Structure formats: C-alpha cells, structure tokens
Amino acid sequence: MENSKAKRQSLTIPVNFEQPLKEPVPLTAFLFMRDGRLVQQVPVEKDAATFKEAPARGLGDVRVFIAPTPKERAFQVTSVADMERLHAYEPLLDLDDKGKLQVLPVPEYLSKWWCFAFCRVRGSVTKNFVMDGMQQNRPVCNARVHICEVDKIWWLLLRIPDEIILRIPEIVLNPELPIPLPHPIPDPSPVEGTADIFGRFQAKAYPKPTSSVLSATAAATISKSAAIHDEVSAAQPRTSATIREAATNIRGDIKQLLLSGNSAQIREVIAQNFYLFHPFFCWLPWIWPYFYRCDEIITVTTDMNGHFDTSIFYWGCGDHPDLYFWVECFIDGVWTTVYKPPVPCHTYWNFACGSEVTINITDPRVRWGCNTVIEGDIVWIKTIGHGASIAHIQQTDLYSIIQNVSFNRIGLSDVSVPHRGNSVGDFRRPFGSQLYFLLQFGSGLPAGGMSYYRWSYRKTRNADLSIATGPLTILNNELFKSYSFEYYDVLMHKHIDYKSFRLGPVTVGSTNDLFIIPPVSPTQAPVNAVEMSPDWDQNTVSVTFDSSKLDDGLYEFILEIFDGAGNKVTGLPRQLFQTPSYSSFAPSVDAPDDNLILSSTTQADAFHMNVRIDNQKCEADIYKILVDGAETSANCCGFVKYQPGSAVELRLRGYHPHNFADFSFVVQKGTCIDPTQTNATNTSGMVIGSTYNGTVENYHRSIASVYSKSFTPATLLGTCAGDGKAAFAESLGVAVLTTDGNEYLELDASALAAFALEPA
C-alpha cells in the first residue's frame, strides 16, 4: 500500500477551457488510482488543482477528472463510475521534452453543459377508485415519488458498441407494423406515454457528416441534435400509428446513411436525428440500456391531497431536464413499487419547469385514503376492505328472480371488482378470505365517555339461509395503526418513515378485548408521538379476521362503544353512527335503522350489519359429446361421427356450492367466425339455473349443475357444411363472485376440450 510520505509528492493540474465559461462554476478535481481507488479530491482554485499527496510512481498510475462541484445533490463521489454521472473531463496527462506537464483544455462540448439550472417540479399522484359503483379519481397521499433525470443521448452515443449501432438500420427501415404491445401491458401502456415526437417539430436541415469517425471534434455535430431534442414535448398519448408515422418520416438522405454499413456514419445520423428514432427504440426493451439511462435526483412525498412540489438543479445552460417518475406506496408495512413504467416511453422530454405532472396509478394494492379530519363525535363505518361500501350491503331479505330461480340478496354486496364489473344494485357478491372493516372516528373522539370500541359477531343463518343460532363471539386479533414522520439523515436529506401504535386488544377494568379509539393526531394521547411532523391516515382498520375459519352463511357483526373505565356505553345519540351516502359515498349520512340496535327513536346501543360469508371454490368440467344420447367416441381423441338426422348434444358443468359464480361457455369452430353457430352454441350466466335467450331456454341446467343443449349437425357445421366435417374447441370459465372488499378471490375454475364432427 502507498502509505509512506516519501512515496508521495504534490501534483498540480492546470485547468483551462477551449471556450471560457459564461458564468463562474465551482469545480472539483478528483484523483484516482488506476485500480479505481479514490485518493483525493480538491477544489480548483486559480485555474489549477493541486493534489498535495499524489502517488510518486508516475502519471501512468493515476487518473484525474475535472467536474462541477456536485453540491446541489450532496453527491458523494466514491468511484470512477460517479465521474460519468458528473459529466467529468478526464485530461490526458503527459510530459513535454522538458518534463513539464501538458494538459489540454476542457473541450467546449463538455464545458457548455457545466452550469447549474433551477427547475420547479410539481404534480400529483391519483388513482381511479371504484366507490359505490362509480369511478372516482382520488389522491394518493404519503406516496414516495422518485424524480430521475434521463441522460441526453449525446452523452451515451459514443459508448454504444458498434454491433448495436449496426442493428439500427434494420429496426428502422424494416419495422414490424404494427409493433405489438408488450405482454403484459405495463402500467400504463407504453402507447399512453410515448413522447409526441412529431407534431412539435419544425423541419430543420443539417449538413451531412464530414467525418467518418465520431471524435471529439464531431461533438459539435452531436450537440446539434440538442436543438431538435429540446423541442420534444412532455409525454403525450400516442398510438401504434406513431410507428407508421415514424417510418414515413425517415427522409431519403437518412435512409442512405443508414444503409451505408458504416457505424460511424450511422452514429452521426442518430445523433442528428434522434427524435426520428425514439418512437422505434421506445418499443424495444433490449435497446433501452444503450440509449436511455436515468439517475435519481430527489425523492419527494405526496401530501394529503396527493400533491408534490419541489425544486431541482440540473445540468445545462439554457437546457431543460428530461425527467422520469416512479412511485412507491407503503403497503402492509413495506415500501412497494406501484408505478414504474418503461423509461423511454414515459420520460418527460424537455420538461417544462413549473408545469403540472399528473401520475395516475392503477395498482390494485393501492387503497383509497388521504381523508381529511371529520368534526365532532362521529363513528363513520365506511367499508369492508377498501372498496365495499357499507351502504351497498343488502341488510334485509330481498328476493328477485335470476334465470327463473328465486334469489335472496341479504348480506350481499354490489361492489365493483377489477375485471369483474358489477351493476349498482345487483347484490350478488358474498365476502370471503381475510376481511377487515374500515372506520373513521371524528375529531371529538376519544373522549372520557367514549374511549374504546369492540367488534363481535354471531351466525344467524346457514349457507342455505335456514335459521342458525350461533353464540356471540368477540373479534380480538391484534391491531396496529401506523403513522408517518419526517427525519433528516447525516447529509441533511429529509426522509419519510413509519412507526406503529398498538390499538389492542387491551383489558380495561374487568373488560377484555377492547380496542383504543385513535386520536385525530398521533401527537395526542395515548399515542404521544414525538417524531417530527407525525401524521396518519384518518381511516382506521378497526378489525381483521380470517372468514375462511367461519362456516358459510349469514352473520351479524356488532360494533359497541366503551368508556374510559371499560364499561359498555348504551343510549348513544343515534347520529353517532354514520355510513357512506348510497349515491356518492361522501359525505357520510346517519346510519339507517337497519344498521342500528335502537334503544329509542333517537338513541342506539350499537351498530350492526348483516354480511354473507362464503369461501367455496368453483368447479368446471366439459363432457364428451353425445350423439343421439350416446357417446360415439370411446377414447379421448374427440372424433364424433354423426348421421344427417342426428342430435348432437354439448354438455358442461359450471358449479358453485351456493351458486355464487358466473360462467361463460364458448365454442370456436376451426379458425372461422360463424355468427350463426356461435349465437347458437355460446352461452353465459349465473350458475344458479338454466340460461335463456329472452324467454326461450338456451342451455338446460340439471339438478347436478350440468348444462346441456342439442344441435343438428348443420347448425354446428354452418359455413363448413359443404365439407361435412369441422373441428371445434370448447372453453368454459367459471368466475367466483366472492370478494374480500378489494378484489375477487382466486376461487375460479376453467376447462378446455375439443372435438371434431365427421360423417359416419
């Protein structure tokens, strides 16, 4: 190791510029060993940088870099790789004939970007939540928004391998049109964020490259693309037509250069016309690491309105930053990425400082929140999960006819579940799996007379809705409520973190299994948070339990209030208990009589609700074809022989033990689309009974949940009747209706089969 003073000497590096800087910029010089170890960093003063203890083994053992002082990001340099991020200049160190150090000046193509600019970045994070069957765009609070700056292409182009450069002509001149969407489609789809490349540009002519190599002197040519690149707008919606448009925008002279086979010329044409190539590159993930790279500048946290607002410094005099955003949310105690689309397709090129950025996320794990404080002594019982409004759970017997079968909707919800849309008022969804009830307490609670709460339940009906008499059971799973707070690290960067407060169960006096009513702020008793700016969601998960441990059926859930001594409080003002508005969710309304255990017309002893629990799985089967009532295929090969007058019967089984499922049966003939055949063979409905076309029975359902229908061979063959034979695929999907209040449960079933008709 170089640890001896005798083996070290001072080293002074002169620093000057090809083109003087327009404004003074603080500079730092970095001295590295050839093995990548950082030896020393010193400020550049009086046009020179002096390393007082440089290794004395020779200039060949060290590397020197000159870069703007990275104080705006509190950037900690630790490696040579960091020099690239700072766009540092590495001078060649050489001695002249007299032993004097020779150092070339900093080239203009680098120094022109060595200045800091100030940019305000503000925006909001939202999500379309389904509340009471309606899409409501609401803010996402306490989310981490990571703001990244995307490197300009002219910083990266020199280092892209020739083998990659030489593949560009084929990509651009022979694109697959339309370029298919990635599967699964990212969030959001790339076509929704691709920069609006073309509408914002005016035609510009640039001289053809005069050099066959992309050297430092060609950097001026590269930087010309900045003039074009700077006009690229922020991300705008695009369609696959963008790719077709991109292909038609490649001029003849550009095509000639692309076809030259000369990697240097191809680099030049990409540098000059990168805006033309971006639409192609955006769709090719393997090419992204070569042409796009971003470094995180800052992380900000959204407020209770989902807003963020910050200022950044970035490189470039008169330039504008290219910004990319990704988002994390605190889910189940872990910071979880919920929005991180592909960088090329979702970069805000030439970001307009001060403009509003709206990030709409769709991740189903993100729950609605960001609630403001509600005033007074109120207990607002909101939802099961985060999506099933209490106001949209049927509380009384309500019979209706579905597919000629009587159906009782008591205890069922009409919650809309992602990918399983439901109509408001169509109460068909039971609840299952892990459940929780969401409440919001008003600012007047807790108080001496109302300090604790407790949920209990009892079974009132079996799965078939016959009367049941179950004991009253207390729900006492341990509960915590988390709160966020701010803190500064050793570099004085502000961060957000979380802690939790235990709500219960606790014993108060002689009463067990009570839960603390949380105060409006974690700074208040009994939490007494001392961290900087503590805050929590006004929603409270008031109880959690595993419903799969309960027998299927109808349950009554009861919410009671207790005082500071642990005594149950009765005769409460009935308006204490609130539920969501049926039509708009918010503001809350007084709970209806069906949800109250009343002690008088103006007072209530408790809140209660009827909830149907069901955790059963679906079943799906497709049976062999019957011809005139008999199976004609003794094996599983699926060839079905028929006579001209035969009756060909299709059979399937779509089943749920308590009928809480929908099914869909599709028959596809070869590669044909034959509307006459599909209208006759395809069917769907609830597994509760036979399906109908108007009042005419379509598929008959037996007591064993087997659906069947007979056809003539001509109906099935349709457009293939001339051949007298055809092949068919049968697809059956049975989708459960059960929800946990957020999404449907994975209790579905499916089946797939095939058969071929041929004359006997």
Coordinates of C-alpha atoms in Angstrom, one line a residue, residues 20-514:
P20 CA -14.4 30.5 -21.5
L21 CA -17.4 29.8 -19.2
K22 CA -20.2 32.3 -19.4
E23 CA -20.7 32.1 -15.7
P24 CA -18.3 31.0 -13.0
V25 CA -18.8 27.4 -11.9
P26 CA -17.2 25.8 -8.8
L27 CA -15.1 22.9 -9.9
T28 CA -13.5 19.9 -8.1
A29 CA -10.6 17.8 -9.2
F30 CA -10.6 14.0 -8.4
L31 CA -7.5 11.9 -8.2
F32 CA -8.0 8.1 -8.7
M33 CA -5.5 5.2 -8.8
R34 CA -5.7 3.0 -11.9
D35 CA -7.4 0.3 -9.9
G36 CA -10.3 2.7 -9.2
R37 CA -9.5 3.8 -5.7
L38 CA -10.3 7.5 -4.9
V39 CA -7.1 9.1 -3.5
Q40 CA -8.0 12.7 -3.1
Q41 CA -10.4 15.4 -4.2
V42 CA -9.6 19.1 -4.1
P43 CA -11.2 22.3 -5.3
V44 CA -10.0 24.0 -8.5
E45 CA -8.6 27.4 -7.5
K46 CA -6.9 30.0 -9.6
D47 CA -7.2 27.8 -12.7
A48 CA -5.4 24.9 -11.1
A49 CA -5.9 21.9 -8.9
T50 CA -3.1 20.8 -6.6
F51 CA -3.0 17.3 -5.1
K52 CA -0.6 17.6 -2.2
E53 CA 0.0 13.9 -1.7
A54 CA -0.2 12.3 -5.2
P55 CA 1.5 8.9 -5.6
A56 CA 5.0 9.3 -6.9
R57 CA 5.2 6.1 -9.0
G58 CA 4.3 8.1 -12.2
L59 CA 1.5 9.6 -14.2
G60 CA 0.6 6.2 -15.7
D61 CA -0.6 5.0 -12.3
V62 CA -3.3 7.7 -11.8
R63 CA -6.4 9.2 -13.4
V64 CA -7.5 12.8 -12.9
F65 CA -11.0 14.1 -13.5
I66 CA -12.3 17.7 -13.5
A67 CA -16.1 18.2 -12.8
P68 CA -18.5 20.7 -11.5
T69 CA -18.7 20.5 -7.7
P70 CA -21.7 18.3 -7.0
K71 CA -23.0 20.2 -4.0
E72 CA -26.5 20.6 -5.4
R73 CA -27.2 16.9 -4.8
A74 CA -25.0 16.3 -1.9
F75 CA -23.5 13.8 -4.3
Q76 CA -20.9 11.5 -2.6
V77 CA -18.1 10.5 -5.1
T78 CA -16.8 7.1 -4.4
S79 CA -15.8 5.6 -7.7
V80 CA -14.8 6.3 -11.3
A81 CA -18.4 5.5 -12.3
D82 CA -19.5 8.6 -10.4
M83 CA -17.4 10.7 -12.8
E84 CA -19.6 9.7 -15.6
R85 CA -22.7 10.9 -13.8
L86 CA -21.0 14.3 -13.2
H87 CA -20.0 14.5 -16.9
A88 CA -16.4 14.9 -15.8
Y89 CA -13.5 15.7 -18.1
E90 CA -10.5 13.3 -17.9
P91 CA -7.4 15.1 -19.3
L92 CA -4.6 13.1 -20.8
L93 CA -1.5 13.5 -18.5
D94 CA 1.7 13.8 -20.4
L95 CA 5.1 15.5 -20.1
D96 CA 6.8 17.6 -22.8
D97 CA 10.5 17.3 -23.7
K98 CA 11.4 19.5 -20.8
G99 CA 9.4 17.4 -18.3
K100 CA 6.7 19.9 -18.0
L101 CA 3.1 18.6 -17.5
Q102 CA 1.0 19.1 -20.6
V103 CA -2.8 19.3 -20.2
L104 CA -5.3 20.1 -22.9
P105 CA -8.1 22.5 -22.1
V106 CA -11.6 21.3 -21.2
P107 CA -13.4 20.9 -24.6
E108 CA -16.4 23.1 -25.3
Y109 CA -18.8 20.2 -25.9
L110 CA -18.4 19.4 -22.2
S111 CA -18.0 22.8 -20.6
K112 CA -21.1 24.2 -22.3
W113 CA -23.1 21.9 -20.0
W114 CA -21.1 22.7 -16.9
C115 CA -23.6 25.0 -15.3
F116 CA -26.5 24.5 -12.9
A117 CA -30.0 25.5 -13.7
F118 CA -33.0 25.7 -11.4
C119 CA -36.3 23.9 -12.1
R120 CA -39.5 23.6 -10.2
V121 CA -41.2 20.2 -10.4
R122 CA -44.7 19.8 -9.1
G123 CA -47.6 17.4 -9.7
S124 CA -50.0 14.9 -8.1
V125 CA -50.5 11.2 -7.8
T126 CA -54.0 9.9 -8.2
K127 CA -55.9 6.7 -8.8
N128 CA -59.4 5.9 -10.1
F129 CA -61.1 4.2 -7.2
V130 CA -64.4 2.4 -7.6
M131 CA -66.6 3.8 -4.8
D132 CA -70.3 2.8 -4.7
G133 CA -70.1 1.5 -8.2
M134 CA -68.7 4.8 -9.6
Q135 CA -65.2 5.7 -10.8
Q136 CA -63.8 8.4 -8.5
N137 CA -60.4 9.9 -9.2
R138 CA -58.9 10.4 -5.8
P139 CA -55.4 11.5 -4.5
V140 CA -52.8 9.0 -3.2
C141 CA -51.2 10.5 -0.1
N142 CA -47.9 9.7 1.6
A143 CA -46.6 8.1 -1.6
R144 CA -42.9 8.4 -2.5
V145 CA -42.3 10.0 -5.9
H146 CA -38.8 9.3 -7.3
I147 CA -37.7 12.0 -9.7
C148 CA -35.0 10.9 -12.1
E149 CA -33.1 12.8 -14.8
V150 CA -32.6 10.9 -18.1
D151 CA -29.2 11.3 -19.7
K152 CA -29.1 13.0 -23.1
I153 CA -28.3 10.7 -26.0
W154 CA -25.1 12.7 -26.9
W155 CA -23.7 11.6 -23.5
L156 CA -24.3 7.9 -24.3
L157 CA -23.9 7.6 -28.0
L158 CA -20.1 7.4 -28.1
R159 CA -20.0 4.3 -25.9
I160 CA -22.7 2.2 -27.6
P161 CA -21.0 -0.8 -29.2
D162 CA -20.8 -1.0 -33.0
E163 CA -22.8 -4.2 -33.0
I164 CA -25.7 -2.4 -31.6
I165 CA -25.3 0.6 -33.8
L166 CA -25.3 -1.6 -36.9
R167 CA -28.6 -3.2 -35.9
I168 CA -30.4 0.2 -36.0
P169 CA -31.0 0.3 -39.8
E170 CA -32.9 -2.9 -39.8
I171 CA -35.0 -1.8 -36.9
V172 CA -35.9 1.5 -38.5
L173 CA -36.2 0.6 -42.2
N174 CA -37.9 -2.8 -41.7
P175 CA -40.2 -2.3 -38.7
E176 CA -42.9 -4.9 -37.8
L177 CA -46.1 -2.9 -38.3
P178 CA -47.9 -2.5 -36.2
I179 CA -45.4 -3.1 -33.4
P180 CA -47.2 -5.3 -30.9
L181 CA -47.8 -4.1 -27.3
P182 CA -45.7 -5.8 -24.6
H183 CA -47.5 -8.6 -22.7
P184 CA -48.5 -7.9 -20.1
I185 CA -49.0 -4.3 -20.9
P186 CA -47.0 -2.1 -18.5
D187 CA -48.8 0.4 -16.2
P188 CA -49.7 2.5 -18.0
S189 CA -49.5 1.2 -21.6
P190 CA -46.4 2.5 -23.5
V191 CA -48.7 4.0 -26.1
E192 CA -50.1 6.2 -23.5
G193 CA -46.9 7.9 -22.6
T194 CA -44.7 8.0 -25.7
A195 CA -43.4 11.5 -26.4
D196 CA -45.4 13.4 -29.0
I197 CA -42.3 13.4 -31.2
F198 CA -43.6 14.8 -34.5
G199 CA -46.3 17.5 -34.0
R200 CA -43.9 19.7 -32.1
F201 CA -41.0 19.9 -34.6
Q202 CA -40.3 22.2 -37.4
A203 CA -38.3 20.9 -40.3
K204 CA -34.6 21.6 -39.8
A205 CA -31.7 20.9 -42.2
Y206 CA -28.3 19.9 -41.0
P207 CA -25.2 19.3 -43.0
K208 CA -24.2 15.7 -43.7
P209 CA -21.4 14.4 -41.6
T210 CA -18.0 15.3 -42.9
S211 CA -16.0 12.8 -40.8
S212 CA -16.0 9.0 -40.9
V213 CA -15.4 8.8 -37.1
L214 CA -17.2 10.3 -34.2
S215 CA -14.4 12.1 -32.5
A216 CA -14.3 14.9 -30.0
T217 CA -14.4 17.4 -33.0
A218 CA -17.6 15.7 -34.1
A219 CA -19.2 16.5 -30.7
A220 CA -20.4 19.8 -32.2
T221 CA -22.4 17.8 -34.7
I222 CA -23.8 15.6 -32.0
S223 CA -24.8 18.6 -29.9
K224 CA -26.8 19.9 -32.9
S225 CA -29.4 17.2 -32.1
A226 CA -29.9 19.1 -28.8
A227 CA -31.6 21.9 -30.8
I228 CA -34.1 19.3 -32.0
H229 CA -34.2 17.3 -28.8
D230 CA -35.0 20.5 -26.9
E231 CA -38.3 20.8 -28.7
V232 CA -39.6 17.4 -27.7
S233 CA -42.7 17.9 -25.6
A234 CA -43.6 16.3 -22.3
A235 CA -45.1 12.8 -22.6
Q236 CA -48.3 12.7 -24.6
P237 CA -50.7 9.8 -25.6
R238 CA -49.7 8.0 -28.7
T239 CA -50.9 5.0 -30.6
S240 CA -49.3 2.4 -32.8
A241 CA -49.9 4.8 -35.7
T242 CA -46.8 6.7 -34.2
I243 CA -44.6 3.9 -35.5
R244 CA -46.1 4.0 -39.0
E245 CA -45.7 7.8 -38.9
A246 CA -42.1 7.4 -37.7
A247 CA -41.3 5.1 -40.7
T248 CA -42.7 7.7 -43.2
N249 CA -40.7 10.5 -41.6
I250 CA -37.3 8.9 -42.4
R251 CA -36.0 11.0 -45.3
G252 CA -34.2 9.6 -48.2
D253 CA -30.8 11.0 -47.3
I254 CA -31.2 9.5 -43.8
K255 CA -32.0 6.1 -45.3
Q256 CA -28.9 6.3 -47.5
L257 CA -26.7 6.9 -44.5
L258 CA -28.4 4.1 -42.5
L259 CA -27.7 1.7 -45.4
S260 CA -24.1 2.7 -45.6
G261 CA -22.9 -0.1 -43.2
N262 CA -20.6 2.4 -41.7
S263 CA -21.0 2.5 -37.9
A264 CA -19.5 6.0 -37.6
Q265 CA -21.9 7.4 -40.2
I266 CA -24.9 5.7 -38.5
R267 CA -23.9 7.2 -35.2
E268 CA -23.8 10.6 -36.8
V269 CA -27.2 10.3 -38.3
I270 CA -28.7 9.1 -35.0
A271 CA -27.1 12.0 -33.2
Q272 CA -28.5 14.5 -35.6
N273 CA -32.0 13.0 -35.8
F274 CA -32.6 11.1 -32.6
Y275 CA -36.2 12.4 -32.4
L276 CA -36.9 10.3 -35.5
F277 CA -35.6 7.1 -33.9
H278 CA -37.1 7.4 -30.5
P279 CA -40.5 6.0 -31.4
F280 CA -38.8 2.8 -32.6
F281 CA -36.5 2.5 -29.6
C282 CA -39.3 3.0 -27.2
W283 CA -40.8 -0.4 -28.0
L284 CA -37.6 -2.4 -27.8
P285 CA -36.6 -3.3 -24.2
W286 CA -33.3 -4.8 -25.1
I287 CA -32.1 -1.5 -26.6
W288 CA -33.1 0.7 -23.6
P289 CA -29.8 0.3 -21.6
Y290 CA -27.8 1.6 -24.5
F291 CA -29.8 4.7 -25.4
Y292 CA -31.6 5.6 -22.2
R293 CA -30.2 5.9 -18.7
C294 CA -31.6 7.9 -15.7
D295 CA -30.2 8.9 -12.3
E296 CA -32.4 9.7 -9.4
I297 CA -32.3 13.3 -8.4
I298 CA -34.6 13.5 -5.4
T299 CA -37.4 11.7 -3.7
V300 CA -40.5 13.6 -2.5
T301 CA -43.6 12.5 -0.6
T302 CA -47.2 13.4 -1.6
D303 CA -49.3 15.4 0.9
M304 CA -52.9 14.6 1.9
N305 CA -54.1 16.0 -1.4
G306 CA -51.7 13.7 -3.4
H307 CA -49.6 16.7 -4.4
F308 CA -45.8 17.1 -4.5
D309 CA -43.8 20.2 -5.2
T310 CA -40.0 20.5 -5.2
S311 CA -37.1 22.2 -6.9
I312 CA -34.2 20.5 -8.6
F313 CA -30.9 21.6 -10.0
Y314 CA -29.8 20.1 -13.3
W315 CA -27.1 20.3 -15.9
G316 CA -27.0 22.6 -18.8
C317 CA -27.1 26.3 -19.6
G318 CA -30.4 27.0 -21.3
D319 CA -31.2 23.3 -21.5
H320 CA -34.2 21.7 -20.0
P321 CA -34.1 18.4 -18.0
D322 CA -35.6 15.2 -19.2
L323 CA -37.5 13.7 -16.2
Y324 CA -38.8 10.3 -15.3
F325 CA -41.0 9.5 -12.4
W326 CA -41.7 6.3 -10.5
V327 CA -43.8 5.8 -7.3
E328 CA -43.8 3.7 -4.1
C329 CA -46.5 3.3 -1.5
F330 CA -46.3 1.9 2.0
I331 CA -48.3 -1.3 1.8
D332 CA -48.5 -3.9 4.6
G333 CA -45.5 -2.4 6.3
V334 CA -43.3 -2.4 3.2
W335 CA -42.4 0.3 0.7
T336 CA -43.8 -1.2 -2.5
T337 CA -43.3 -0.1 -6.1
V338 CA -46.7 0.7 -7.6
Y339 CA -45.8 2.7 -10.7
K340 CA -42.6 2.2 -12.7
P341 CA -43.3 2.2 -16.4
P342 CA -40.6 1.8 -19.1
V343 CA -38.2 4.8 -19.0
P344 CA -38.1 5.6 -22.8
C345 CA -41.9 5.7 -23.3
H346 CA -42.6 7.7 -20.1
T347 CA -39.9 10.3 -19.9
Y348 CA -41.0 13.9 -19.9
W349 CA -38.6 15.1 -22.6
N350 CA -37.6 18.7 -22.2
F351 CA -39.6 19.1 -19.1
A352 CA -41.4 22.4 -18.9
C353 CA -40.3 23.6 -15.4
G354 CA -43.3 24.6 -13.3
S355 CA -45.8 22.6 -15.3
E356 CA -48.1 20.1 -13.6
V357 CA -47.3 16.4 -13.7
T358 CA -50.2 14.0 -13.1
I359 CA -49.4 10.4 -12.3
N360 CA -52.4 8.1 -12.4
I361 CA -51.7 4.7 -10.9
T362 CA -53.7 1.5 -11.3
D363 CA -52.0 -0.9 -9.0
P364 CA -54.9 -2.7 -7.2
R365 CA -52.8 -2.9 -4.0
V366 CA -53.1 0.8 -3.5
R367 CA -56.1 1.6 -1.3
W368 CA -58.0 4.9 -1.1
G369 CA -57.2 7.2 1.8
C370 CA -56.0 10.8 2.2
N371 CA -59.0 11.6 4.3
T372 CA -59.5 14.9 6.0
V373 CA -60.5 15.2 9.6
I374 CA -64.2 15.0 10.3
E375 CA -65.5 17.2 13.0
G376 CA -67.5 16.1 16.1
D377 CA -68.4 12.8 17.9
I378 CA -68.8 10.6 14.9
V379 CA -68.0 6.9 14.1
W380 CA -68.2 6.6 10.3
I381 CA -68.4 2.9 9.4
K382 CA -67.1 3.0 5.8
T383 CA -66.2 -0.2 4.0
I384 CA -65.4 -3.8 4.2
G385 CA -61.9 -3.8 2.7
H386 CA -61.3 -0.6 0.9
G387 CA -63.9 -1.0 -1.8
A388 CA -67.2 -2.5 -0.4
S389 CA -69.3 0.4 0.9
I390 CA -71.4 -0.5 4.0
A391 CA -74.3 1.4 2.3
H392 CA -74.1 -1.2 -0.5
I393 CA -74.6 -4.3 1.5
Q394 CA -78.2 -5.5 1.5
Q395 CA -79.4 -5.7 5.1
T396 CA -82.9 -7.2 4.7
D397 CA -84.4 -10.1 2.8
L398 CA -84.7 -9.1 -0.8
Y399 CA -85.9 -11.7 -3.3
S400 CA -85.5 -11.5 -7.1
I401 CA -85.7 -13.9 -10.0
I402 CA -82.4 -14.8 -11.8
Q403 CA -82.7 -17.2 -14.7
N404 CA -86.1 -18.4 -13.4
V405 CA -84.7 -19.1 -9.9
S406 CA -85.6 -17.2 -6.7
F407 CA -82.5 -15.5 -5.2
N408 CA -82.2 -13.8 -1.8
R409 CA -79.7 -11.0 -1.7
I410 CA -79.5 -10.4 2.1
G411 CA -75.9 -9.8 3.3
L412 CA -74.6 -9.5 -0.3
S413 CA -72.7 -6.5 -1.9
D414 CA -72.8 -4.9 -5.3
V415 CA -69.1 -3.8 -5.1
S416 CA -67.4 -3.4 -8.4
V417 CA -64.3 -5.6 -8.5
P418 CA -61.4 -5.1 -11.0
H419 CA -62.1 -7.2 -14.2
R420 CA -65.5 -8.3 -12.8
G421 CA -67.6 -5.2 -13.3
N422 CA -71.0 -5.2 -11.4
S423 CA -74.1 -3.0 -11.7
V424 CA -75.1 -0.8 -8.8
G425 CA -78.0 -2.5 -7.0
D426 CA -77.1 -6.0 -8.3
F427 CA -76.4 -7.5 -4.9
R428 CA -74.7 -10.8 -5.6
R429 CA -71.3 -10.8 -4.0
P430 CA -70.6 -12.6 -0.7
F431 CA -67.4 -11.9 1.3
G432 CA -64.6 -14.3 1.9
S433 CA -60.9 -14.8 2.9
Q434 CA -59.1 -12.2 5.0
L435 CA -61.5 -9.3 5.9
Y436 CA -61.2 -6.0 7.6
F437 CA -63.7 -3.2 8.4
L438 CA -62.7 0.4 7.8
L439 CA -63.8 3.2 10.1
Q440 CA -63.1 6.9 10.6
F441 CA -63.5 8.5 14.0
G442 CA -64.4 12.1 14.3
S443 CA -62.3 14.8 16.0
G444 CA -64.3 14.6 19.2
L445 CA -63.2 11.1 19.9
P446 CA -61.8 9.6 22.0
A447 CA -63.4 11.3 25.0
G448 CA -63.9 10.2 28.6
G449 CA -67.3 8.7 27.7
M450 CA -66.2 7.0 24.5
S451 CA -62.6 5.7 24.6
Y452 CA -62.8 2.2 23.3
Y453 CA -64.7 0.0 20.8
R454 CA -65.1 -3.7 20.1
W455 CA -66.5 -5.8 17.3
S456 CA -68.3 -9.1 17.8
Y457 CA -70.3 -11.5 15.6
R458 CA -72.8 -14.3 15.6
K459 CA -74.1 -16.6 12.9
T460 CA -77.8 -16.1 12.2
R461 CA -78.4 -18.3 9.1
N462 CA -76.8 -21.2 7.4
A463 CA -75.5 -21.2 3.8
D464 CA -78.9 -22.1 2.5
L465 CA -80.3 -19.3 4.6
S466 CA -82.1 -21.6 7.0
I467 CA -82.1 -20.2 10.6
A468 CA -79.0 -20.7 12.7
T469 CA -78.3 -19.7 16.3
G470 CA -74.7 -19.1 16.9
P471 CA -73.0 -17.7 20.1
L472 CA -71.8 -14.1 20.3
T473 CA -68.1 -14.2 19.7
I474 CA -65.6 -11.3 20.2
L475 CA -63.1 -10.5 17.4
N476 CA -59.8 -9.9 19.0
N477 CA -57.0 -10.1 16.5
E478 CA -54.1 -7.8 17.4
L479 CA -54.3 -4.4 15.6
F480 CA -51.7 -1.6 14.9
K481 CA -52.2 1.8 13.3
S482 CA -49.2 3.2 11.5
Y483 CA -48.2 6.9 11.3
S484 CA -45.6 8.6 9.1
F485 CA -43.0 11.1 10.3
E486 CA -40.1 13.1 8.8
Y487 CA -36.4 12.9 9.7
Y488 CA -33.1 14.1 8.3
D489 CA -30.1 11.8 7.6
V490 CA -26.5 12.7 8.2
L491 CA -26.4 14.6 4.9
M492 CA -29.4 16.6 5.9
H493 CA -31.7 15.0 3.4
K494 CA -35.3 14.8 4.5
H495 CA -37.0 11.3 4.5
I496 CA -40.3 9.8 5.4
D497 CA -40.6 6.7 7.7
Y498 CA -43.3 4.9 9.6
K499 CA -44.0 3.7 13.1
S500 CA -47.0 1.9 14.5
F501 CA -49.2 2.2 17.6
R502 CA -50.9 -0.8 19.1
L503 CA -54.7 -0.4 19.2
G504 CA -55.4 -3.6 21.0
P505 CA -56.7 -5.8 22.3
V506 CA -56.4 -4.4 25.8
T507 CA -58.1 -5.0 29.1
V508 CA -59.7 -2.1 30.8
G509 CA -61.1 -2.7 34.2
S510 CA -62.8 -6.1 34.0
T511 CA -63.5 -5.9 30.3
N512 CA -61.2 -7.8 27.9
D513 CA -60.5 -7.4 24.2
L514 CA -61.2 -3.7 23.8

